[in-house]
XYZ file of C-alpha atoms in Angstrom:
692
model
C -9.152 6.123 1.291
C -6.891 5.462 -1.708
C -4.571 2.489 -2.173
C -1.997 3.980 -4.548
C 0.300 2.332 -7.104
C 3.429 3.477 -8.963
C 3.132 0.811 -11.676
C 1.711 0.788 -15.177
C -1.873 0.502 -16.409
C -3.291 -2.715 -14.947
C -6.016 -3.423 -17.499
C -9.793 -3.394 -17.442
C -10.307 -6.375 -15.110
C -10.079 -5.513 -11.379
C -6.899 -6.952 -9.866
C -4.513 -6.586 -6.967
C -1.503 -4.243 -6.938
C -3.596 -1.625 -8.721
C -5.231 1.613 -7.545
C -8.321 1.182 -5.384
C -10.424 3.825 -3.683
C -13.403 3.860 -1.360
C -15.704 6.585 -0.018
C -17.353 6.213 3.394
C -20.101 8.491 4.734
C -21.732 8.351 8.167
C -19.831 5.177 8.952
C -20.982 3.293 5.849
C -18.455 2.447 3.152
C -19.528 2.478 -0.480
C -18.372 -0.184 -2.931
C -14.607 0.055 -3.586
C -13.669 1.595 -6.941
C -11.043 0.019 -9.227
C -8.909 2.578 -11.099
C -6.672 0.994 -13.707
C -4.105 3.818 -13.979
C -3.042 7.097 -12.373
C -4.645 9.329 -15.024
C -8.074 7.851 -14.322
C -7.442 7.996 -10.588
C -6.520 11.681 -10.708
C -9.653 12.491 -12.696
C -11.803 10.504 -10.263
C -10.252 12.270 -7.262
C -10.627 15.728 -8.785
C -14.304 15.061 -9.493
C -14.843 13.763 -5.947
C -13.233 16.864 -4.421
C -15.237 19.185 -6.685
C -18.510 17.448 -5.793
C -17.828 17.572 -2.055
C -16.822 21.237 -2.167
C -19.942 22.097 -4.175
C -22.107 20.271 -1.615
C -20.473 22.117 1.286
C -19.116 18.926 2.853
C -15.677 18.373 4.371
C -13.485 15.586 3.044
C -10.715 13.599 4.743
C -8.710 12.079 1.892
C -6.272 9.309 2.906
C -3.406 7.773 0.905
C -1.232 4.773 1.784
C 2.182 6.274 0.981
C 4.566 8.500 2.982
C 3.933 12.239 2.651
C 7.539 13.025 3.519
C 11.067 11.650 3.501
C 13.463 11.222 6.443
C 14.729 14.462 7.959
C 17.286 16.375 5.902
C 16.195 15.140 2.488
C 13.931 18.094 1.676
C 16.702 20.646 2.267
C 19.265 18.554 0.361
C 16.954 18.261 -2.652
C 15.256 21.676 -2.737
C 17.326 23.917 -0.455
C 14.432 24.207 1.996
C 13.376 21.997 4.914
C 9.841 22.039 3.500
C 8.204 18.741 2.528
C 5.764 20.572 0.248
C 8.748 21.804 -1.757
C 9.573 18.132 -2.369
C 5.995 17.626 -3.616
C 6.484 20.454 -6.101
C 9.902 19.110 -7.169
C 8.443 15.670 -7.864
C 5.563 17.127 -9.877
C 8.001 19.165 -11.983
C 10.440 16.364 -12.741
C 8.261 13.245 -12.906
C 7.211 12.120 -16.389
C 4.191 9.888 -16.059
C 1.627 8.161 -18.279
C -0.535 5.004 -18.087
C 2.210 3.145 -19.951
C 4.929 3.964 -17.414
C 6.992 6.693 -15.791
C 10.597 7.765 -15.250
C 10.714 6.998 -11.514
C 13.862 4.849 -11.772
C 15.693 7.483 -13.827
C 14.495 10.152 -11.399
C 15.898 8.185 -8.468
C 19.244 7.944 -10.258
C 19.173 11.675 -10.979
C 18.533 12.482 -7.300
C 21.337 10.162 -6.222
C 23.755 11.891 -8.593
C 22.633 15.292 -7.381
C 23.078 14.509 -3.697
C 26.555 13.002 -3.783
C 29.364 11.278 -5.599
C 28.348 7.679 -4.796
C 25.096 5.745 -5.256
C 22.428 6.434 -2.674
C 20.058 6.923 -0.924
C 17.725 5.381 -3.535
C 18.411 1.797 -4.632
C 17.077 -1.164 -6.661
C 17.028 -0.519 -10.370
C 14.088 -2.628 -11.553
C 14.743 -2.117 -15.266
C 16.821 -4.273 -17.607
C 19.009 -1.336 -18.641
C 21.576 0.269 -16.380
C 20.763 3.639 -14.798
C 23.531 6.029 -13.845
C 23.477 6.557 -10.079
C 20.865 3.899 -9.221
C 22.372 0.606 -8.004
C 20.550 -2.692 -8.366
C 21.367 -3.670 -4.804
C 22.796 -2.213 -1.633
C 26.465 -2.653 -2.609
C 28.349 0.643 -2.480
C 25.265 2.573 -1.426
C 25.824 5.732 0.621
C 22.788 7.096 2.450
C 23.284 10.387 4.307
C 19.748 10.158 5.721
C 17.906 7.771 8.030
C 16.598 4.562 6.462
C 13.124 5.206 7.860
C 11.074 8.042 9.240
C 10.147 8.160 12.923
C 6.615 7.038 12.055
C 7.832 4.009 10.131
C 10.052 2.958 13.013
C 6.913 2.650 15.157
C 4.511 1.084 12.642
C 4.782 -2.612 11.829
C 4.986 -3.762 8.217
C 6.262 -0.485 6.727
C 8.971 -0.257 4.083
C 11.690 2.259 3.362
C 10.933 4.986 0.824
C 14.429 4.568 -0.651
C 13.701 1.154 -2.226
C 12.514 1.596 -5.823
C 11.882 -2.017 -6.843
C 11.452 -5.537 -5.533
C 9.204 -6.967 -2.830
C 7.568 -4.277 -0.707
C 9.038 -1.362 -2.679
C 7.214 1.948 -2.105
C 9.733 4.348 -3.686
C 7.725 4.688 -6.897
C 4.458 5.095 -4.994
C 5.916 8.004 -3.045
C 7.226 9.835 -6.134
C 4.049 9.465 -8.196
C 1.831 10.063 -5.154
C 3.487 13.301 -4.059
C 3.292 14.629 -7.622
C -0.435 13.838 -7.631
C -1.042 15.606 -4.322
C 0.790 18.714 -5.559
C -1.362 18.842 -8.693
C -4.577 18.408 -6.702
C -3.601 21.319 -4.445
C -3.006 23.391 -7.572
C -6.451 22.548 -8.974
C -8.190 23.722 -5.783
C -6.099 26.625 -4.430
C -6.450 27.167 -0.698
C -8.961 24.334 -0.299
C -6.661 21.379 0.492
C -4.604 21.081 3.721
C -1.609 18.738 3.766
C -1.615 17.188 7.254
C 0.422 17.312 9.464
C 2.410 20.044 7.681
C -0.642 22.334 7.709
C -3.544 22.644 10.174
C -6.508 20.402 9.350
C -8.868 23.373 9.077
C -9.581 23.495 5.327
C -12.515 21.857 3.519
C -10.321 18.992 2.285
C -7.598 17.440 4.446
C -4.989 15.127 2.914
C -3.747 12.490 5.381
C -1.302 9.607 5.263
C -2.766 6.251 6.292
C -1.397 2.742 6.800
C -3.933 -0.116 6.532
C -1.724 -2.487 8.535
C -2.783 -0.578 11.673
C -6.060 -2.536 11.379
C -4.602 -5.607 9.698
C -6.535 -7.990 11.944
C -9.818 -6.610 10.598
C -8.588 -6.669 6.999
C -7.477 -10.290 7.260
C -10.766 -11.309 8.867
C -12.769 -9.657 6.059
C -10.672 -10.999 3.181
C -12.234 -14.213 1.959
C -11.374 -16.565 -0.918
C -11.423 -14.642 -4.179
C -11.428 -11.224 -2.494
C -8.878 -8.598 -3.522
C -7.076 -7.480 -0.378
C -6.494 -3.926 -1.675
C -10.247 -3.475 -2.130
C -10.943 -4.790 1.359
C -8.290 -2.466 2.840
C -9.673 0.772 1.418
C -13.180 -0.159 2.546
C -12.033 -1.052 6.065
C -9.899 2.072 6.551
C -12.452 4.488 5.077
C -15.187 2.993 7.231
C -13.046 3.162 10.371
C -12.079 6.812 9.875
C -15.671 7.832 9.212
C -16.871 6.155 12.435
C -14.375 7.893 14.734
C -15.739 10.218 17.377
C -14.664 13.840 16.723
C -12.656 13.959 19.950
C -10.824 10.738 19.044
C -10.036 12.009 15.556
C -8.858 15.274 17.094
C -6.362 13.432 19.279
C -5.082 11.509 16.255
C -4.594 14.763 14.338
C -2.765 16.426 17.236
C 0.711 15.644 15.908
C 3.884 17.679 15.478
C 5.927 16.328 12.556
C 7.091 19.353 10.567
C 9.235 17.581 7.972
C 8.750 13.816 7.909
C 4.988 13.629 8.243
C 3.013 11.097 10.256
C 0.621 8.177 9.852
C -2.913 9.027 10.955
C -3.920 6.760 13.838
C -0.393 5.628 14.741
C -0.284 5.330 18.514
C -4.086 5.065 18.591
C -4.394 1.573 17.109
C -6.891 0.362 19.705
C -9.307 3.202 18.916
C -8.850 2.734 15.188
C -9.392 -1.017 15.507
C -12.535 -0.488 17.532
C -13.879 1.873 14.873
C -12.962 -0.561 12.099
C -14.740 -3.470 13.737
C -16.135 -3.410 17.273
C -15.973 -7.225 17.265
C -12.347 -7.444 16.119
C -9.846 -9.147 18.479
C -8.115 -6.413 20.507
C -4.336 -5.957 20.665
C -2.353 -7.486 23.537
C -3.457 -6.074 26.863
C -3.079 -7.008 30.506
C -5.733 -9.737 30.388
C -4.814 -11.185 26.989
C -4.160 -14.562 28.656
C -7.379 -14.539 30.677
C -9.287 -17.803 30.766
C -13.068 -17.914 30.287
C -15.099 -17.451 33.444
C -15.431 -20.605 35.515
C -12.452 -22.388 33.958
C -10.180 -24.126 36.468
C -8.128 -26.969 35.042
C -7.482 -26.143 31.406
C -7.205 -28.889 28.770
C -4.071 -28.652 26.641
C -6.027 -28.096 23.420
C -8.067 -25.287 24.989
C -4.913 -23.576 26.245
C -3.307 -23.823 22.810
C -6.436 -22.418 21.149
C -6.426 -19.417 23.491
C -2.793 -18.658 22.686
C -3.412 -19.053 18.961
C -6.389 -16.688 19.009
C -4.932 -13.943 21.206
C -1.361 -13.473 20.065
C -0.307 -11.510 16.983
C 3.043 -10.670 15.325
C 5.169 -8.054 17.097
C 8.234 -7.999 14.813
C 8.780 -5.306 12.180
C 10.216 -5.688 8.673
C 13.653 -5.106 7.229
C 15.178 -5.736 3.809
C 18.185 -8.032 3.536
C 20.372 -9.339 0.734
C 19.599 -12.960 -0.055
C 22.837 -14.168 1.484
C 21.721 -12.907 4.900
C 18.077 -14.027 4.739
C 18.350 -17.766 5.441
C 16.023 -18.821 8.237
C 14.282 -15.452 8.436
C 10.513 -15.006 8.294
C 9.208 -13.509 5.064
C 7.490 -10.150 5.711
C 5.827 -9.554 2.340
C 4.827 -11.531 -0.747
C 7.696 -12.174 -3.149
C 6.818 -11.385 -6.761
C 8.901 -12.599 -9.692
C 10.617 -9.717 -11.493
C 11.087 -11.943 -14.519
C 10.045 -15.383 -15.677
C 11.993 -18.554 -15.004
C 13.213 -19.581 -17.480
C 13.293 -16.038 -18.891
C 13.204 -17.318 -22.482
C 12.772 -20.695 -24.220
C 15.943 -22.755 -23.930
C 17.338 -26.176 -24.635
C 17.413 -28.882 -21.991
C 20.214 -30.876 -23.698
C 23.226 -30.589 -25.968
C 22.087 -31.201 -29.527
C 20.733 -29.583 -32.673
C 17.740 -27.292 -32.833
C 15.261 -26.786 -35.656
C 11.611 -25.946 -36.267
C 9.703 -29.127 -35.385
C 8.083 -31.548 -35.475
C 10.196 -34.163 -37.259
C 8.394 -36.857 -39.311
C 8.755 -40.605 -38.844
C 11.822 -42.003 -40.575
C 15.233 -40.613 -41.564
C 15.633 -36.831 -41.421
C 18.493 -34.758 -42.927
C 18.861 -31.051 -42.286
C 21.566 -28.638 -43.459
C 23.451 -26.968 -40.598
C 23.168 -23.222 -40.073
C 26.521 -21.594 -39.352
C 27.113 -20.697 -35.687
C 25.725 -22.024 -32.443
C 23.725 -21.019 -29.341
C 25.290 -21.528 -25.913
C 24.293 -20.539 -22.383
C 25.234 -16.894 -21.996
C 26.172 -16.614 -25.679
C 22.922 -16.806 -27.669
C 22.758 -17.088 -31.439
C 22.127 -13.625 -32.823
C 20.255 -14.440 -36.027
C 17.242 -16.369 -37.292
C 17.527 -20.048 -38.189
C 15.999 -20.515 -41.677
C 13.182 -23.012 -42.084
C 14.453 -26.474 -42.855
C 17.862 -25.911 -41.235
C 19.357 -26.917 -37.874
C 21.619 -25.083 -35.415
C 24.095 -26.438 -32.905
C 22.717 -25.743 -29.381
C 24.187 -26.414 -25.941
C 22.365 -27.107 -22.686
C 20.720 -24.005 -21.221
C 21.128 -21.951 -24.399
C 18.338 -19.589 -25.447
C 16.464 -20.885 -28.470
C 16.752 -18.407 -31.339
C 13.926 -17.558 -33.685
C 13.321 -20.497 -35.987
C 14.060 -23.169 -33.338
C 11.474 -24.840 -31.106
C 12.656 -28.472 -31.046
C 15.990 -30.129 -30.182
C 17.387 -33.572 -31.036
C 20.010 -35.040 -28.655
C 23.675 -35.320 -29.565
C 23.495 -39.058 -28.989
C 20.808 -39.488 -31.657
C 22.469 -37.683 -34.594
C 25.149 -38.104 -37.205
C 26.964 -34.967 -38.340
C 29.028 -34.458 -41.506
C 29.319 -32.518 -44.769
C 27.417 -29.564 -43.256
C 24.400 -31.709 -42.392
C 22.833 -33.385 -39.384
C 20.915 -36.671 -39.729
C 18.668 -38.504 -37.293
C 15.600 -40.728 -37.123
C 12.178 -39.298 -36.358
C 9.551 -38.972 -35.216
C 10.188 -36.081 -32.829
C 7.402 -33.963 -31.283
C 7.497 -30.186 -31.536
C 9.086 -28.812 -28.352
C 11.059 -31.968 -27.590
C 14.052 -31.440 -25.274
C 13.250 -27.760 -24.690
C 11.966 -25.652 -21.828
C 9.243 -23.067 -22.336
C 9.716 -19.503 -21.108
C 8.060 -19.156 -17.710
C 7.179 -22.836 -17.441
C 8.523 -22.766 -13.884
C 7.544 -19.234 -12.786
C 5.753 -16.510 -14.762
C 6.781 -12.852 -14.553
C 4.674 -11.076 -11.935
C 3.723 -14.323 -10.200
C 3.716 -14.352 -6.395
C 6.129 -17.149 -5.562
C 6.281 -17.006 -1.751
C 3.823 -15.745 0.859
C 4.509 -13.859 4.120
C 5.140 -15.976 7.187
C 7.333 -18.513 5.429
C 10.691 -19.330 7.006
C 13.164 -18.990 4.162
C 15.070 -22.131 3.180
C 18.094 -22.509 0.876
C 15.691 -23.648 -1.860
C 13.561 -20.513 -1.339
C 16.631 -18.308 -1.733
C 17.521 -20.092 -4.970
C 14.002 -19.486 -6.280
C 14.071 -15.799 -5.304
C 17.444 -15.325 -6.983
C 16.258 -17.099 -10.140
C 13.425 -14.602 -10.649
C 15.699 -11.565 -10.453
C 15.612 -10.427 -6.827
C 18.762 -9.692 -4.852
C 17.047 -8.638 -1.629
C 13.998 -9.762 0.260
C 11.742 -8.220 2.917
C 11.860 -10.253 6.117
C 10.745 -9.783 9.680
C 13.326 -8.825 12.231
C 14.201 -11.727 14.551
C 12.011 -12.062 17.598
C 14.149 -11.312 20.661
C 13.292 -13.630 23.540
C 14.895 -13.273 26.948
C 15.561 -16.173 29.299
C 15.698 -15.516 33.039
C 16.352 -17.944 35.891
C 15.160 -17.158 39.407
C 15.874 -18.537 42.862
C 18.400 -18.367 45.695
C 19.248 -22.025 45.155
C 20.525 -21.466 41.590
C 24.237 -21.062 40.841
C 26.096 -20.856 37.559
C 27.282 -24.133 35.981
C 30.920 -24.716 36.891
C 30.742 -22.484 39.958
C 30.987 -23.773 43.522
C 27.627 -24.938 44.819
C 26.935 -24.600 48.527
C 24.551 -26.644 50.676
C 21.041 -26.691 49.189
C 22.169 -25.120 45.905
C 21.832 -26.532 42.392
C 23.373 -25.655 39.060
C 21.288 -23.648 36.586
C 20.438 -26.255 33.949
C 17.316 -24.478 32.669
C 18.852 -21.322 31.276
C 21.393 -22.973 28.994
C 18.729 -25.438 27.852
C 16.131 -22.768 27.079
C 18.589 -20.452 25.325
C 19.711 -23.338 23.125
C 16.128 -24.309 22.345
C 15.273 -20.751 21.333
C 18.224 -20.647 18.952
C 16.911 -23.813 17.304
C 13.426 -22.266 17.077
C 14.823 -19.498 14.859
C 14.370 -16.627 17.315
C 17.117 -14.468 18.847
C 17.823 -15.675 22.406
C 18.899 -13.070 24.955
C 20.493 -14.205 28.207
C 18.913 -12.209 31.040
C 20.956 -14.078 33.647
C 19.613 -15.134 36.999
C 18.197 -13.230 39.942
C 17.833 -14.321 43.573
C 14.543 -14.526 45.397
C 14.397 -10.761 45.686
C 11.297 -9.054 44.309
C 12.966 -5.672 43.764
C 15.865 -7.254 41.885
C 13.450 -9.215 39.737
C 11.400 -6.097 39.023
C 14.537 -4.226 37.955
C 15.601 -7.092 35.670
C 12.159 -7.286 34.021
C 12.107 -3.508 33.560
C 15.407 -3.704 31.698
C 14.253 -6.661 29.641
C 11.098 -4.845 28.513
C 13.199 -2.409 26.513
C 15.415 -5.119 25.038
C 13.277 -8.155 24.174
C 9.788 -8.902 22.862
C 9.044 -11.938 25.039
C 10.474 -13.446 28.213
C 10.772 -17.034 29.421
C 11.356 -17.390 33.146
C 11.952 -20.608 35.028
C 11.078 -20.926 38.680
C 8.964 -18.609 40.809
C 5.846 -19.147 38.710
C 3.618 -20.819 41.290
C 1.875 -19.312 44.306
C 4.365 -19.824 47.136
C 6.072 -17.234 49.301
C 9.163 -17.165 47.084
C 7.347 -17.323 43.739
C 8.167 -13.739 42.823
C 7.516 -13.971 39.059
C 3.829 -14.673 39.562
C 3.663 -12.180 42.428
C 5.083 -9.334 40.335
C 2.815 -10.103 37.394
C -0.114 -10.182 39.805
C 0.889 -6.765 41.183
C 0.972 -5.420 37.626
C -2.551 -6.728 37.073
C -1.281 -8.896 34.256
C -1.084 -12.443 35.610
C -2.981 -15.546 34.623
C -2.061 -18.820 36.296
C -3.105 -21.589 33.960
C -3.602 -24.867 35.787
C -3.057 -26.953 32.697
C -4.134 -30.582 32.689
C -0.636 -31.662 31.737
C 2.032 -34.027 33.024
C 4.835 -33.136 33.543
C 3.991 -29.546 34.380
C 2.715 -27.276 37.104
C 0.751 -24.049 36.709
C 2.011 -22.004 33.755
C 2.151 -18.294 34.635
C 1.304 -16.068 31.687
C 1.230 -12.292 31.689
C 2.492 -9.013 30.328
C 5.265 -6.861 31.742
C 5.169 -3.384 30.174
C 3.492 -4.944 27.146
C 5.991 -7.800 26.807
C 4.563 -11.348 27.075
C 6.065 -13.333 29.943
C 5.899 -17.128 30.063
C 6.510 -18.263 33.631
C 7.757 -21.836 33.263
C 8.087 -24.409 36.038
C 11.515 -24.611 37.648
C 11.805 -28.323 37.066
C 13.893 -28.828 33.893
C 11.736 -31.622 32.458
C 8.508 -29.677 32.985
C 10.175 -26.480 31.730
C 11.228 -28.203 28.522
C 7.842 -29.812 27.883
C 5.936 -26.558 28.548
C 8.320 -24.704 26.240
C 7.835 -27.212 23.425
C 4.073 -27.499 23.745
C 3.107 -23.901 24.603
C 5.931 -21.378 24.240
C 7.221 -22.583 20.857
C 3.960 -22.107 18.872
C 3.209 -18.860 20.750
C 6.638 -17.460 19.897
C 6.059 -18.469 16.273
C 2.976 -16.228 16.205
C 4.834 -13.336 17.809
C 7.660 -13.770 15.262
C 5.246 -13.622 12.309
C 5.795 -17.218 11.164
C 2.347 -18.365 12.226
C 1.197 -21.150 14.490
C 3.358 -24.262 14.123
C 1.954 -27.678 14.927
C 4.629 -30.328 15.474
C 4.315 -33.325 13.205
C 3.987 -36.763 14.747
C 4.085 -40.400 13.712
C 2.205 -43.394 15.021
C 4.456 -46.242 16.119
C 4.065 -49.422 18.176
C 4.746 -49.090 21.896
C 7.659 -50.986 23.427
C 6.247 -50.419 26.928
C 3.203 -51.028 29.065
C 1.380 -48.314 31.028
C -1.978 -47.684 32.643
C -2.958 -43.992 32.334
C -5.690 -42.340 34.371
C -8.101 -39.909 32.653
C -7.925 -36.143 33.160
C -4.461 -35.029 32.086
C -2.445 -35.198 28.885
C 0.888 -36.851 29.454
C 4.209 -36.527 27.660
C 6.736 -39.318 28.192
C 10.409 -39.030 27.313
C 10.892 -41.581 24.551
C 13.090 -42.809 21.727
C 12.663 -45.153 18.775
C 14.429 -48.465 18.590
C 13.620 -50.996 15.856
C 10.608 -48.892 14.932
C 9.091 -49.074 18.433
C 8.802 -46.344 21.086
C 10.744 -46.950 24.277
C 10.068 -44.676 27.265
C 12.484 -43.585 29.978
C 12.634 -45.847 33.024
C 11.294 -43.154 35.341
C 8.557 -40.561 34.857
C 9.992 -38.368 37.612
C 10.297 -34.820 36.330
C 13.534 -34.326 38.238
C 15.366 -36.910 36.122
C 17.212 -34.596 33.714
C 19.149 -37.535 32.285
C 15.920 -38.647 30.643
C 15.922 -35.525 28.448
C 19.374 -36.368 27.134
C 18.424 -40.043 26.723
C 15.246 -39.242 24.787
C 14.818 -38.524 21.075
C 11.296 -37.189 21.430
C 8.057 -37.421 23.370
C 5.235 -39.939 23.430
C 1.952 -38.046 23.735
C -0.882 -39.749 25.600
C -4.294 -38.136 25.096
C -6.412 -36.679 27.893
C -8.581 -39.743 28.441
C -7.740 -42.900 30.314
C -5.939 -45.715 28.531
C -4.172 -48.997 29.139
C -1.213 -49.432 26.797
C 0.353 -52.794 26.058
C 3.470 -53.501 24.003
C 2.604 -53.281 20.312
C -0.283 -50.827 20.814
C -0.029 -47.700 18.601
C 1.147 -44.514 20.311
C 1.783 -40.984 19.045
C 5.507 -40.110 18.891
C 6.718 -36.512 18.486
C 10.426 -36.515 17.597
C 12.435 -33.584 18.902
C 13.193 -32.759 15.252
C 9.476 -31.984 14.852
C 10.090 -29.018 17.167
C 13.226 -27.922 15.337
C 15.575 -29.403 17.957
């Protein structure tokens, strides 16, 4: 397994974002190998292939970059719908050395060849302009698909058209395909390019994607470990442990032009080979409680959700202006330092410091340095230059004295010292260094984050697509708000409440409407939802009565768990999967539905959305009420703060919807028994802690 890189020589010390390789034999992975540049990597690979051929062994050689482009590109570039012709074209036109390559210029050349406007390649990562290669997506024309069919099915992949910025793989593809073409030339007839050629030669080249076993990689990556090294070891070991029949099924793919990712669609088998003890993907019993568990404590239920759910949203790249509130999908690395060069923090006069104690007179150098209009020369020693706030400091200036502290006249500037070297200036990169990772995946992007990303030279960012969550109300007694309610009917308060809550959580709410107490109608609605959303919240029908059709259908599908949670307000919480989509069956009572959504669904949806598990923050305040609580259940009281004390709603009845509107948060009372008197400390969770 090879983790490839399109960048420059990374130096002698092992580091991330470099080239790593690992050999595994008989299920045992050798120590990962650090290869500082592509020349060394090619030599290492050629020697490995030669040794294996000489020993009469077969070799499966995996690389983590696409072997093909979206359909139509090969013919447009080479005149033939043959991906191997693209390999040859890249090898002929790519100029590469440890110090760098012409990948950006090559992308511009291809864009110019394929049409009049910029596209499909984008993101010029160099300081100079490149004809045909735009820096962003503005004006881009792409006659091909953004992603291959394989990438549309694999989470965490990136488009091959992006040449720079976070998650860019465009350079990896160009340099990687050129390498593969040269290796095939070194060993004629010995290397098969899968899936374009049958895997029946001594050496088979395959495309891999380590994220298919990301759970194992994350579990094995400890403090100080280099993730790339862990990835190649985990993937190589997994592939070498596969049973021949399993590997045969993975290789049985028809993808004549775009290529395919080995193991895609067989993640469970690949995960099992990577680590038999690794947590499995979501399956029908992913919500199953341990044997013998009846009433489930709140903390135990939360721990089960946290351990068993994983992200289900894929990535996309957006301009910064459209990324607010989205979940970051990949680390963000600074393209340049901030500040990019030393500059002045004030209006004043710059010189080479320090300045001694006492009066100082310096002749003025002609000209000035202003923000966006730097001084073009060198300031001679012993002279000063007029500088304005934010201006780049020219050579010969490292210290600035403020306007307010100087006298100017007769071509001189005078002031009183002492003044330390570097006074009133900002060092280059003192905020962010070039190449520094400034934000990690899983972060929900704020306006401040977008400002930081823009300041280090990025115009786009890789984010996760919004998690789509459907909301469905059930029951014959439910009618639409504003409609005419007959005898025994009530207005649907839950659906509008839950949809609004989801919008505040940062996911994409989808209104699935309401269905009567009709099992076939409910089945049809869930079937439709499974192709539209990635999670479902239902209200009503989640218990075990005759008309509780949500739990009944999930039970029929073999995917129901009824959690009897030791919680008040709240009844059994039905959890299950419908065609692979998690379903949270909430109580029909609005107060219980809201509390269960805040305490259980919100953090679970955060995991599914890729933002991680979110604990609400709480404050301890004096109680403005008295209550005797029995042990056994955790209780949540509708509450608000007045004069720094927590008041609770006059009634604990879960049918009192007015209490939700009255409240500003919840008072949480722990599982044990307690007698609360006014002034005693209680734990208050404001609704703002949940994003409401």
